PDB file of C-alpha atoms in Angstrom:
ATOM      1  CA  MET A  19       2.938  -4.114  16.833  1.00  0.00           C
ATOM      2  CA  GLU A  20      -0.213  -2.561  18.155  1.00  0.00           C
ATOM      3  CA  GLN A  21      -1.143  -0.403  15.190  1.00  0.00           C
ATOM      4  CA  ILE A  22      -1.985  -0.994  11.565  1.00  0.00           C
ATOM      5  CA  PRO A  23      -0.387   1.661   9.367  1.00  0.00           C
ATOM      6  CA  VAL A  24      -2.578   3.770   7.102  1.00  0.00           C
ATOM      7  CA  LEU A  25      -0.710   4.723   3.922  1.00  0.00           C
ATOM      8  CA  SER A  26      -1.528   7.748   1.807  1.00  0.00           C
ATOM      9  CA  LEU A  27      -1.621   7.540  -1.987  1.00  0.00           C
ATOM     10  CA  GLY A  28      -2.815  10.875  -3.256  1.00  0.00           C
ATOM     11  CA  ASP A  29      -6.446  11.098  -2.237  1.00  0.00           C
ATOM     12  CA  ILE A  30      -6.624   7.420  -1.401  1.00  0.00           C
ATOM     13  CA  LEU A  31      -5.779   5.775   1.906  1.00  0.00           C
ATOM     14  CA  LEU A  32      -4.413   2.259   1.811  1.00  0.00           C
ATOM     15  CA  VAL A  33      -4.566  -0.212   4.665  1.00  0.00           C
ATOM     16  CA  SER A  34      -3.042  -3.667   4.469  1.00  0.00           C
ATOM     17  CA  ILE A  35      -4.387  -5.956   7.160  1.00  0.00           C
ATOM     18  CA  GLN A  36      -1.855  -8.604   8.036  1.00  0.00           C
ATOM     19  CA  VAL A  37      -2.370  -9.409  11.669  1.00  0.00           C
ATOM     20  CA  ASP A  38      -5.168 -10.939  13.644  1.00  0.00           C
ATOM     21  CA  LEU A  39      -7.562  -8.170  14.467  1.00  0.00           C
ATOM     22  CA  GLU A  40      -8.709  -8.271  18.023  1.00  0.00           C
ATOM     23  CA  ASP A  41     -11.097  -5.721  19.486  1.00  0.00           C
ATOM     24  CA  GLN A  42      -8.625  -3.060  20.505  1.00  0.00           C
ATOM     25  CA  LEU A  43      -6.711  -3.177  17.243  1.00  0.00           C
ATOM     26  CA  ALA A  44      -9.900  -2.989  15.193  1.00  0.00           C
ATOM     27  CA  LEU A  45     -11.141  -0.007  17.199  1.00  0.00           C
ATOM     28  CA  ARG A  46      -7.801   1.710  16.836  1.00  0.00           C
ATOM     29  CA  LEU A  47      -7.841   1.128  13.087  1.00  0.00           C
ATOM     30  CA  GLN A  48     -11.325   2.650  12.813  1.00  0.00           C
ATOM     31  CA  GLU A  49     -10.167   5.658  14.805  1.00  0.00           C
ATOM     32  CA  ASP A  50      -6.893   6.110  12.898  1.00  0.00           C
ATOM     33  CA  LEU A  51      -8.641   5.764   9.584  1.00  0.00           C
ATOM     34  CA  SER A  52     -11.367   8.295  10.392  1.00  0.00           C
ATOM     35  CA  ASN A  53      -8.764  10.761  11.650  1.00  0.00           C
ATOM     36  CA  ARG A  54      -6.689  10.293   8.523  1.00  0.00           C
ATOM     37  CA  ILE A  55      -9.693  10.765   6.250  1.00  0.00           C
ATOM     38  CA  VAL A  56     -10.457  14.061   7.959  1.00  0.00           C
ATOM     39  CA  ASP A  57      -6.805  15.176   8.068  1.00  0.00           C
ATOM     40  CA  THR A  58      -6.026  14.351   4.450  1.00  0.00           C
ATOM     41  CA  GLY A  59      -9.430  14.906   2.892  1.00  0.00           C
ATOM     42  CA  ALA A  60      -9.148  11.463   1.314  1.00  0.00           C
ATOM     43  CA  HIS A  61     -11.999  10.367  -0.930  1.00  0.00           C
ATOM     44  CA  GLY A  62     -11.227   6.692  -1.000  1.00  0.00           C
ATOM     45  CA  VAL A  63     -10.090   3.903   1.274  1.00  0.00           C
ATOM     46  CA  ILE A  64      -8.607   0.644   0.038  1.00  0.00           C
ATOM     47  CA  ILE A  65      -8.367  -2.216   2.495  1.00  0.00           C
ATOM     48  CA  ASP A  66      -6.184  -5.098   1.389  1.00  0.00           C
ATOM     49  CA  ILE A  67      -7.040  -8.410   3.028  1.00  0.00           C
ATOM     50  CA  SER A  68      -4.868 -10.653   0.867  1.00  0.00           C
ATOM     51  CA  ALA A  69      -2.968 -11.764   3.954  1.00  0.00           C
ATOM     52  CA  LEU A  70      -6.083 -13.010   5.723  1.00  0.00           C
ATOM     53  CA  ASP A  71      -6.942 -16.714   5.567  1.00  0.00           C
ATOM     54  CA  ILE A  72     -10.169 -16.180   7.410  1.00  0.00           C
ATOM     55  CA  VAL A  73     -12.760 -13.429   7.466  1.00  0.00           C
ATOM     56  CA  ASP A  74     -15.157 -14.221  10.264  1.00  0.00           C
ATOM     57  CA  SER A  75     -18.228 -12.288  11.331  1.00  0.00           C
ATOM     58  CA  PHE A  76     -16.149 -10.006  13.539  1.00  0.00           C
ATOM     59  CA  ILE A  77     -13.860  -8.919  10.714  1.00  0.00           C
ATOM     60  CA  GLY A  78     -16.790  -8.743   8.324  1.00  0.00           C
ATOM     61  CA  ARG A  79     -18.627  -6.433  10.671  1.00  0.00           C
ATOM     62  CA  MET A  80     -15.521  -4.328  11.168  1.00  0.00           C
ATOM     63  CA  LEU A  81     -15.142  -3.888   7.408  1.00  0.00           C
ATOM     64  CA  SER A  82     -18.779  -2.848   7.136  1.00  0.00           C
ATOM     65  CA  THR A  83     -18.359  -0.392   9.992  1.00  0.00           C
ATOM     66  CA  ILE A  84     -15.253   1.135   8.446  1.00  0.00           C
ATOM     67  CA  ALA A  85     -17.096   1.498   5.152  1.00  0.00           C
ATOM     68  CA  ALA A  86     -20.039   3.166   6.910  1.00  0.00           C
ATOM     69  CA  ILE A  87     -17.813   5.589   8.833  1.00  0.00           C
ATOM     70  CA  SER A  88     -15.848   6.430   5.696  1.00  0.00           C
ATOM     71  CA  ARG A  89     -19.033   7.048   3.746  1.00  0.00           C
ATOM     72  CA  VAL A  90     -20.227   9.538   6.350  1.00  0.00           C
ATOM     73  CA  LEU A  91     -16.862  11.268   5.912  1.00  0.00           C
ATOM     74  CA  ASP A  92     -17.336  11.303   2.139  1.00  0.00           C
ATOM     75  CA  ALA A  93     -14.897   8.523   1.332  1.00  0.00           C
ATOM     76  CA  GLU A  94     -15.644   5.337  -0.584  1.00  0.00           C
ATOM     77  CA  THR A  95     -14.295   2.033   0.741  1.00  0.00           C
ATOM     78  CA  VAL A  96     -13.087  -0.843  -1.416  1.00  0.00           C
ATOM     79  CA  VAL A  97     -11.918  -4.150   0.013  1.00  0.00           C
ATOM     80  CA  VAL A  98      -9.325  -5.811  -2.205  1.00  0.00           C
ATOM     81  CA  GLY A  99      -7.286  -8.996  -2.362  1.00  0.00           C
ATOM     82  CA  MET A 100      -9.868 -11.379  -0.982  1.00  0.00           C
ATOM     83  CA  ARG A 101      -8.725 -14.987  -1.362  1.00  0.00           C
ATOM     84  CA  PRO A 102     -11.086 -17.374  -3.131  1.00  0.00           C
ATOM     85  CA  ALA A 103     -11.326 -19.532  -0.017  1.00  0.00           C
ATOM     86  CA  VAL A 104     -12.338 -16.489   2.005  1.00  0.00           C
ATOM     87  CA  ALA A 105     -15.080 -15.626  -0.467  1.00  0.00           C
ATOM     88  CA  ILE A 106     -16.395 -19.189  -0.320  1.00  0.00           C
ATOM     89  CA  THR A 107     -16.393 -19.203   3.469  1.00  0.00           C
ATOM     90  CA  LEU A 108     -18.124 -15.816   3.619  1.00  0.00           C
ATOM     91  CA  VAL A 109     -20.965 -17.072   1.490  1.00  0.00           C
ATOM     92  CA  GLU A 110     -21.175 -20.385   3.318  1.00  0.00           C
ATOM     93  CA  LEU A 111     -21.398 -18.537   6.617  1.00  0.00           C
ATOM     94  CA  GLY A 112     -24.110 -16.344   5.195  1.00  0.00           C
ATOM     95  CA  LEU A 113     -22.052 -13.225   5.830  1.00  0.00           C
ATOM     96  CA  SER A 114     -22.483 -10.348   3.485  1.00  0.00           C
ATOM     97  CA  LEU A 115     -20.095  -7.441   3.517  1.00  0.00           C
ATOM     98  CA  ASN A 116     -22.799  -4.844   3.863  1.00  0.00           C
ATOM     99  CA  GLY A 117     -22.109  -1.653   1.977  1.00  0.00           C
ATOM    100  CA  VAL A 118     -18.592  -2.754   1.126  1.00  0.00           C
ATOM    101  CA  ARG A 119     -17.396  -2.705  -2.458  1.00  0.00           C
ATOM    102  CA  THR A 120     -14.758  -5.197  -3.474  1.00  0.00           C
ATOM    103  CA  ALA A 121     -12.121  -5.421  -6.185  1.00  0.00           C
ATOM    104  CA  LEU A 122      -9.624  -8.061  -7.185  1.00  0.00           C
ATOM    105  CA  ASN A 123      -6.480  -6.197  -6.215  1.00  0.00           C
ATOM    106  CA  VAL A 124      -5.167  -2.766  -5.295  1.00  0.00           C
ATOM    107  CA  GLU A 125      -4.928  -1.647  -8.907  1.00  0.00           C
ATOM    108  CA  HIS A 126      -8.523  -2.573  -9.652  1.00  0.00           C
ATOM    109  CA  GLY A 127      -9.533  -0.870  -6.425  1.00  0.00           C
ATOM    110  CA  LEU A 128      -7.734   2.309  -7.439  1.00  0.00           C
ATOM    111  CA  ARG A 129      -9.435   2.233 -10.818  1.00  0.00           C
ATOM    112  CA  LEU A 130     -12.824   1.743  -9.182  1.00  0.00           C
ATOM    113  CA  LEU A 131     -12.251   4.734  -6.913  1.00  0.00           C
ATOM    114  CA  ARG A 132     -11.013   6.814  -9.809  1.00  0.00           C
ATOM    115  CA  GLU A 133     -14.172   6.077 -11.717  1.00  0.00           C
ATOM    116  CA  ALA A 134     -16.260   6.831  -8.661  1.00  0.00           C
ATOM    117  CA  GLY A 135     -14.653  10.193  -7.999  1.00  0.00           C
ATOM    118  CA  PRO A 136     -12.621  11.387 -10.952  1.00  0.00           C
ATOM    119  CA  ALA A 137     -12.542  15.055 -10.009  1.00  0.00           C
ATOM    120  CA  LEU A 138     -10.013  14.536  -7.276  1.00  0.00           C
ATOM    121  CA  PHE A 139      -7.608  12.898  -9.645  1.00  0.00           C
ATOM    122  CA  ALA A 140      -7.971  15.628 -12.215  1.00  0.00           C
ATOM    123  CA  ASP A 141      -7.099  18.167  -9.509  1.00  0.00           C
ATOM    124  CA  ALA A 142      -4.167  16.218  -8.145  1.00  0.00           C
ATOM    125  CA  GLY A 143      -2.138  17.034 -11.248  1.00  0.00           C
ATOM    126  CA  ASP A 144      -0.437  13.654 -11.094  1.00  0.00           C
ATOM    127  CA  ASP A 145       0.095  11.984 -14.434  1.00  0.00           C
ATOM    128  CA  GLY A 146      -1.981  12.251 -17.507  1.00  0.00           C
ATOM    129  CA  GLU A 147      -3.892   9.007 -17.136  1.00  0.00           C
ATOM    130  CA  ASP A 148      -7.291  10.433 -16.467  1.00  0.00           C
ATOM    131  CA  GLU A 149      -8.990   9.663 -19.742  1.00  0.00           C
ATOM    132  CA  ALA A 150     -10.988   6.771 -18.411  1.00  0.00           C
ATOM    133  CA  ALA A 151     -11.884   8.702 -15.307  1.00  0.00           C
ATOM    134  CA  ALA A 152     -12.844  11.783 -17.287  1.00  0.00           C
ATOM    135  CA  ALA A 153     -14.943   9.723 -19.650  1.00  0.00           C
ATOM    136  CA  SER A 154     -16.915   8.244 -16.813  1.00  0.00           C
ATOM    137  CA  ALA A 155     -17.229  11.532 -14.952  1.00  0.00           C
ATOM    138  CA  ASP A 156     -20.808  11.924 -16.078  1.00  0.00           C
ATOM    139  CA  ASP A 157     -21.614   8.431 -14.911  1.00  0.00           C
ATOM    140  CA  ALA A 158     -20.087   9.080 -11.553  1.00  0.00           C
ATOM    141  CA  THR A 159     -21.880  12.337 -10.920  1.00  0.00           C
ATOM    142  CA  ALA A 160     -25.123  10.757 -11.980  1.00  0.00           C
ATOM    143  CA  ARG A 161     -24.539   7.949  -9.528  1.00  0.00           C
ATOM    144  CA  ARG A 162     -23.714  10.206  -6.606  1.00  0.00           C
TER     145      ARG A 162
ATOM    146  CA  MET B  14      -0.174 -15.084   9.089  1.00  0.00           C
ATOM    147  CA  GLU B  15       2.992 -16.463   7.613  1.00  0.00           C
ATOM    148  CA  GLN B  16       3.315 -14.204   4.600  1.00  0.00           C
ATOM    149  CA  ILE B  17       3.708 -10.488   4.018  1.00  0.00           C
ATOM    150  CA  PRO B  18       1.578  -9.365   1.076  1.00  0.00           C
ATOM    151  CA  VAL B  19       3.232  -7.635  -1.866  1.00  0.00           C
ATOM    152  CA  LEU B  20       0.889  -5.089  -3.434  1.00  0.00           C
ATOM    153  CA  SER B  21       1.128  -3.928  -7.029  1.00  0.00           C
ATOM    154  CA  LEU B  22       0.722  -0.263  -7.945  1.00  0.00           C
ATOM    155  CA  GLY B  23       1.413   0.042 -11.620  1.00  0.00           C
ATOM    156  CA  ASP B  24       5.117  -0.641 -12.008  1.00  0.00           C
ATOM    157  CA  ILE B  25       5.762  -0.286  -8.308  1.00  0.00           C
ATOM    158  CA  LEU B  26       5.524  -2.989  -5.678  1.00  0.00           C
ATOM    159  CA  LEU B  27       4.501  -1.972  -2.193  1.00  0.00           C
ATOM    160  CA  VAL B  28       5.265  -3.907   0.964  1.00  0.00           C
ATOM    161  CA  SER B  29       4.068  -2.828   4.382  1.00  0.00           C
ATOM    162  CA  ILE B  30       5.963  -4.570   7.142  1.00  0.00           C
ATOM    163  CA  GLN B  31       3.828  -4.860  10.250  1.00  0.00           C
ATOM    164  CA  VAL B  32       4.911  -8.013  11.982  1.00  0.00           C
ATOM    165  CA  ASP B  33       8.092  -9.141  13.634  1.00  0.00           C
ATOM    166  CA  LEU B  34      10.288 -10.516  10.929  1.00  0.00           C
ATOM    167  CA  GLU B  35      11.924 -13.736  11.894  1.00  0.00           C
ATOM    168  CA  ASP B  36      14.227 -15.653   9.597  1.00  0.00           C
ATOM    169  CA  GLN B  37      11.667 -17.672   7.691  1.00  0.00           C
ATOM    170  CA  LEU B  38       9.338 -14.751   7.104  1.00  0.00           C
ATOM    171  CA  ALA B  39      12.187 -12.539   5.927  1.00  0.00           C
ATOM    172  CA  LEU B  40      13.411 -15.211   3.518  1.00  0.00           C
ATOM    173  CA  ARG B  41       9.924 -15.726   2.211  1.00  0.00           C
ATOM    174  CA  LEU B  42       9.499 -11.987   1.679  1.00  0.00           C
ATOM    175  CA  GLN B  43      12.746 -11.851  -0.295  1.00  0.00           C
ATOM    176  CA  GLU B  44      11.592 -14.737  -2.425  1.00  0.00           C
ATOM    177  CA  ASP B  45       8.065 -13.410  -2.976  1.00  0.00           C
ATOM    178  CA  LEU B  46       9.380  -9.995  -3.824  1.00  0.00           C
ATOM    179  CA  SER B  47      11.934 -11.242  -6.353  1.00  0.00           C
ATOM    180  CA  ASN B  48       9.298 -13.441  -7.991  1.00  0.00           C
ATOM    181  CA  ARG B  49       6.869 -10.551  -8.188  1.00  0.00           C
ATOM    182  CA  ILE B  50       9.502  -8.240  -9.675  1.00  0.00           C
ATOM    183  CA  VAL B  51      10.177 -10.780 -12.400  1.00  0.00           C
ATOM    184  CA  ASP B  52       6.486 -11.589 -12.955  1.00  0.00           C
ATOM    185  CA  THR B  53       5.298  -7.998 -13.128  1.00  0.00           C
ATOM    186  CA  GLY B  54       8.402  -6.337 -14.529  1.00  0.00           C
ATOM    187  CA  ALA B  55       8.223  -3.844 -11.692  1.00  0.00           C
ATOM    188  CA  HIS B  56      10.833  -1.093 -11.664  1.00  0.00           C
ATOM    189  CA  GLY B  57      10.421   0.018  -8.108  1.00  0.00           C
ATOM    190  CA  VAL B  58       9.882  -1.411  -4.642  1.00  0.00           C
ATOM    191  CA  ILE B  59       8.553   0.614  -1.720  1.00  0.00           C
ATOM    192  CA  ILE B  60       8.913  -0.875   1.743  1.00  0.00           C
ATOM    193  CA  ASP B  61       6.886   0.832   4.437  1.00  0.00           C
ATOM    194  CA  ILE B  62       8.271   0.361   7.938  1.00  0.00           C
ATOM    195  CA  SER B  63       6.044   2.868   9.730  1.00  0.00           C
ATOM    196  CA  ALA B  64       4.677   0.083  11.915  1.00  0.00           C
ATOM    197  CA  LEU B  65       8.106  -0.909  13.202  1.00  0.00           C
ATOM    198  CA  ASP B  66       9.293   0.442  16.565  1.00  0.00           C
ATOM    199  CA  ILE B  67      12.667  -1.157  16.170  1.00  0.00           C
ATOM    200  CA  VAL B  68      14.971  -1.779  13.239  1.00  0.00           C
ATOM    201  CA  ASP B  69      17.789  -3.955  14.472  1.00  0.00           C
ATOM    202  CA  SER B  70      20.778  -5.252  12.576  1.00  0.00           C
ATOM    203  CA  PHE B  71      18.801  -8.224  11.287  1.00  0.00           C
ATOM    204  CA  ILE B  72      16.060  -6.104   9.747  1.00  0.00           C
ATOM    205  CA  GLY B  73      18.628  -3.590   8.514  1.00  0.00           C
ATOM    206  CA  ARG B  74      20.532  -6.345   6.761  1.00  0.00           C
ATOM    207  CA  MET B  75      17.324  -7.742   5.314  1.00  0.00           C
ATOM    208  CA  LEU B  76      16.395  -4.361   3.868  1.00  0.00           C
ATOM    209  CA  SER B  77      19.855  -4.051   2.317  1.00  0.00           C
ATOM    210  CA  THR B  78      19.600  -7.541   0.875  1.00  0.00           C
ATOM    211  CA  ILE B  79      16.186  -6.847  -0.630  1.00  0.00           C
ATOM    212  CA  ALA B  80      17.519  -3.641  -2.162  1.00  0.00           C
ATOM    213  CA  ALA B  81      20.502  -5.511  -3.611  1.00  0.00           C
ATOM    214  CA  ILE B  82      18.345  -8.296  -5.061  1.00  0.00           C
ATOM    215  CA  SER B  83      15.899  -5.777  -6.523  1.00  0.00           C
ATOM    216  CA  ARG B  84      18.718  -3.806  -8.076  1.00  0.00           C
ATOM    217  CA  VAL B  85      20.013  -6.893  -9.845  1.00  0.00           C
ATOM    218  CA  LEU B  86      16.479  -7.365 -11.173  1.00  0.00           C
ATOM    219  CA  ASP B  87      16.427  -3.733 -12.363  1.00  0.00           C
ATOM    220  CA  ALA B  88      14.171  -2.375  -9.629  1.00  0.00           C
ATOM    221  CA  GLU B  89      14.971   0.472  -7.256  1.00  0.00           C
ATOM    222  CA  THR B  90      14.120   0.085  -3.562  1.00  0.00           C
ATOM    223  CA  VAL B  91      12.922   2.882  -1.310  1.00  0.00           C
ATOM    224  CA  VAL B  92      12.270   2.420   2.394  1.00  0.00           C
ATOM    225  CA  VAL B  93       9.579   4.766   3.672  1.00  0.00           C
ATOM    226  CA  GLY B  94       7.850   5.670   6.914  1.00  0.00           C
ATOM    227  CA  MET B  95      10.802   5.333   9.249  1.00  0.00           C
ATOM    228  CA  ARG B  96       9.958   6.653  12.698  1.00  0.00           C
ATOM    229  CA  PRO B  97      12.277   9.303  14.152  1.00  0.00           C
ATOM    230  CA  ALA B  98      13.143   7.016  17.061  1.00  0.00           C
ATOM    231  CA  VAL B  99      14.115   4.273  14.633  1.00  0.00           C
ATOM    232  CA  ALA B 100      16.409   6.634  12.750  1.00  0.00           C
ATOM    233  CA  ILE B 101      18.076   7.695  16.012  1.00  0.00           C
ATOM    234  CA  THR B 102      18.574   4.103  17.098  1.00  0.00           C
ATOM    235  CA  LEU B 103      19.973   3.115  13.724  1.00  0.00           C
ATOM    236  CA  VAL B 104      22.621   5.800  13.919  1.00  0.00           C
ATOM    237  CA  GLU B 105      23.388   5.081  17.559  1.00  0.00           C
ATOM    238  CA  LEU B 106      23.878   1.418  16.728  1.00  0.00           C
ATOM    239  CA  GLY B 107      26.172   2.383  13.872  1.00  0.00           C
ATOM    240  CA  LEU B 108      23.900   0.633  11.380  1.00  0.00           C
ATOM    241  CA  SER B 109      23.740   2.035   7.895  1.00  0.00           C
ATOM    242  CA  LEU B 110      21.114   0.880   5.469  1.00  0.00           C
ATOM    243  CA  ASN B 111      23.579   0.036   2.756  1.00  0.00           C
ATOM    244  CA  GLY B 112      22.354   0.810  -0.724  1.00  0.00           C
ATOM    245  CA  VAL B 113      18.852   1.593   0.520  1.00  0.00           C
ATOM    246  CA  ARG B 114      17.200   4.859  -0.399  1.00  0.00           C
ATOM    247  CA  THR B 115      14.705   6.327   2.020  1.00  0.00           C
ATOM    248  CA  ALA B 116      11.762   8.702   1.786  1.00  0.00           C
ATOM    249  CA  LEU B 117       9.430  10.196   4.341  1.00  0.00           C
ATOM    250  CA  ASN B 118       6.281   8.389   3.249  1.00  0.00           C
ATOM    251  CA  VAL B 119       4.776   6.365   0.428  1.00  0.00           C
ATOM    252  CA  GLU B 120       3.966   9.420  -1.658  1.00  0.00           C
ATOM    253  CA  HIS B 121       7.508  10.762  -1.461  1.00  0.00           C
ATOM    254  CA  GLY B 122       8.764   7.282  -2.269  1.00  0.00           C
ATOM    255  CA  LEU B 123       6.553   7.092  -5.351  1.00  0.00           C
ATOM    256  CA  ARG B 124       7.798  10.491  -6.476  1.00  0.00           C
ATOM    257  CA  LEU B 125      11.401   9.412  -5.963  1.00  0.00           C
ATOM    258  CA  LEU B 126      10.851   6.303  -8.076  1.00  0.00           C
ATOM    259  CA  ARG B 127       9.074   8.306 -10.737  1.00  0.00           C
ATOM    260  CA  GLU B 128      12.044  10.628 -10.979  1.00  0.00           C
ATOM    261  CA  ALA B 129      14.459   7.717 -10.974  1.00  0.00           C
ATOM    262  CA  GLY B 130      12.689   5.814 -13.726  1.00  0.00           C
ATOM    263  CA  PRO B 131      10.067   7.996 -15.357  1.00  0.00           C
ATOM    264  CA  ALA B 132       9.907   6.081 -18.619  1.00  0.00           C
ATOM    265  CA  LEU B 133       7.871   3.320 -17.073  1.00  0.00           C
ATOM    266  CA  PHE B 134       5.180   5.760 -16.101  1.00  0.00           C
ATOM    267  CA  ALA B 135       5.051   7.307 -19.538  1.00  0.00           C
ATOM    268  CA  ASP B 136       4.666   3.964 -21.236  1.00  0.00           C
ATOM    269  CA  ALA B 137       4.906   0.604 -19.553  1.00  0.00           C
ATOM    270  CA  GLY B 138       6.391  -1.220 -22.504  1.00  0.00           C
ATOM    271  CA  ASP B 139       9.170   1.196 -23.300  1.00  0.00           C
ATOM    272  CA  ASP B 140      12.190   2.095 -21.225  1.00  0.00           C
ATOM    273  CA  GLY B 141      14.276   3.771 -23.883  1.00  0.00           C
ATOM    274  CA  GLU B 142      13.742   7.508 -23.679  1.00  0.00           C
ATOM    275  CA  ASP B 143      14.806   8.524 -20.234  1.00  0.00           C
ATOM    276  CA  GLU B 144      15.693  12.099 -21.132  1.00  0.00           C
ATOM    277  CA  ALA B 145      12.330  13.154 -22.493  1.00  0.00           C
ATOM    278  CA  ALA B 146      10.506  11.310 -19.783  1.00  0.00           C
ATOM    279  CA  ALA B 147      12.724  12.832 -17.109  1.00  0.00           C
ATOM    280  CA  ALA B 148      11.789  16.267 -18.370  1.00  0.00           C
ATOM    281  CA  SER B 149       8.113  15.502 -18.121  1.00  0.00           C
ATOM    282  CA  ALA B 150       8.594  13.970 -14.700  1.00  0.00           C
ATOM    283  CA  ASP B 151      10.156  17.219 -13.516  1.00  0.00           C
ATOM    284  CA  ASP B 152       7.151  19.043 -14.867  1.00  0.00           C
ATOM    285  CA  ALA B 153       4.882  16.690 -13.043  1.00  0.00           C
ATOM    286  CA  THR B 154       6.620  17.218  -9.722  1.00  0.00           C
ATOM    287  CA  ALA B 155       6.964  20.955 -10.285  1.00  0.00           C
ATOM    288  CA  ARG B 156       3.240  21.190 -10.719  1.00  0.00           C
ATOM    289  CA  ARG B 157       2.549  19.767  -7.301  1.00  0.00           C
TER     290      ARG B 157
END
């Protein structure tokens, strides 16, 4: 398979990285993701890396780049599902995921994005679970 | 990578299949998924196959098996993201995805599962009042 699917969840895009990312695939993912952000007007990107045993400097840089591109397009990026061993290796290698926010799993990532940009979820008219988001709306606008 | 990650979204489990599924991987996915359904009490499973160019009889059977296992564990399975070419091939090969529901994409799949089992979205701990919840689910979808 030569493409990583980008899934849409309301105003959030979800990417699950499961294969070894070589250059071409990483570039294609960046391109697909930016196009999808523009097409869908997404305000958040969640990248699940729970399938990765290793995050080397190449992948780390790619995650930072995706986060930077998304930010320019007004979308926040959260990396989720990092394995403990990966976190240890990252620190040992001295790699920092520059400008990348992290969360334990997809649900925490969704919550983080909801808190960061609650307005979109209020508009979406989904279910009524916006209390937390609404409560922190002031916080979020202050932070922006 | 020798494992396909199973992501949790509230009471829904999400699996994005991106790699060629050989026997061992398919078996492992079935096992992981059943364990996760039991652990999380999930009521729905969404399998995204948008990355697959081909769905042959092996994958078709696997999808049916997963749906059957999930059903026994009280979870509904929806396959989403099927490419047009895959649908054509499936029909040409005379393969039917037995007992598998399909939806265009993850969002449609989520909506389908919400309509099928709305109680879980109203209140995670309480599956009793399907009627009332169904009414509010219709509202929710009508609003979109």
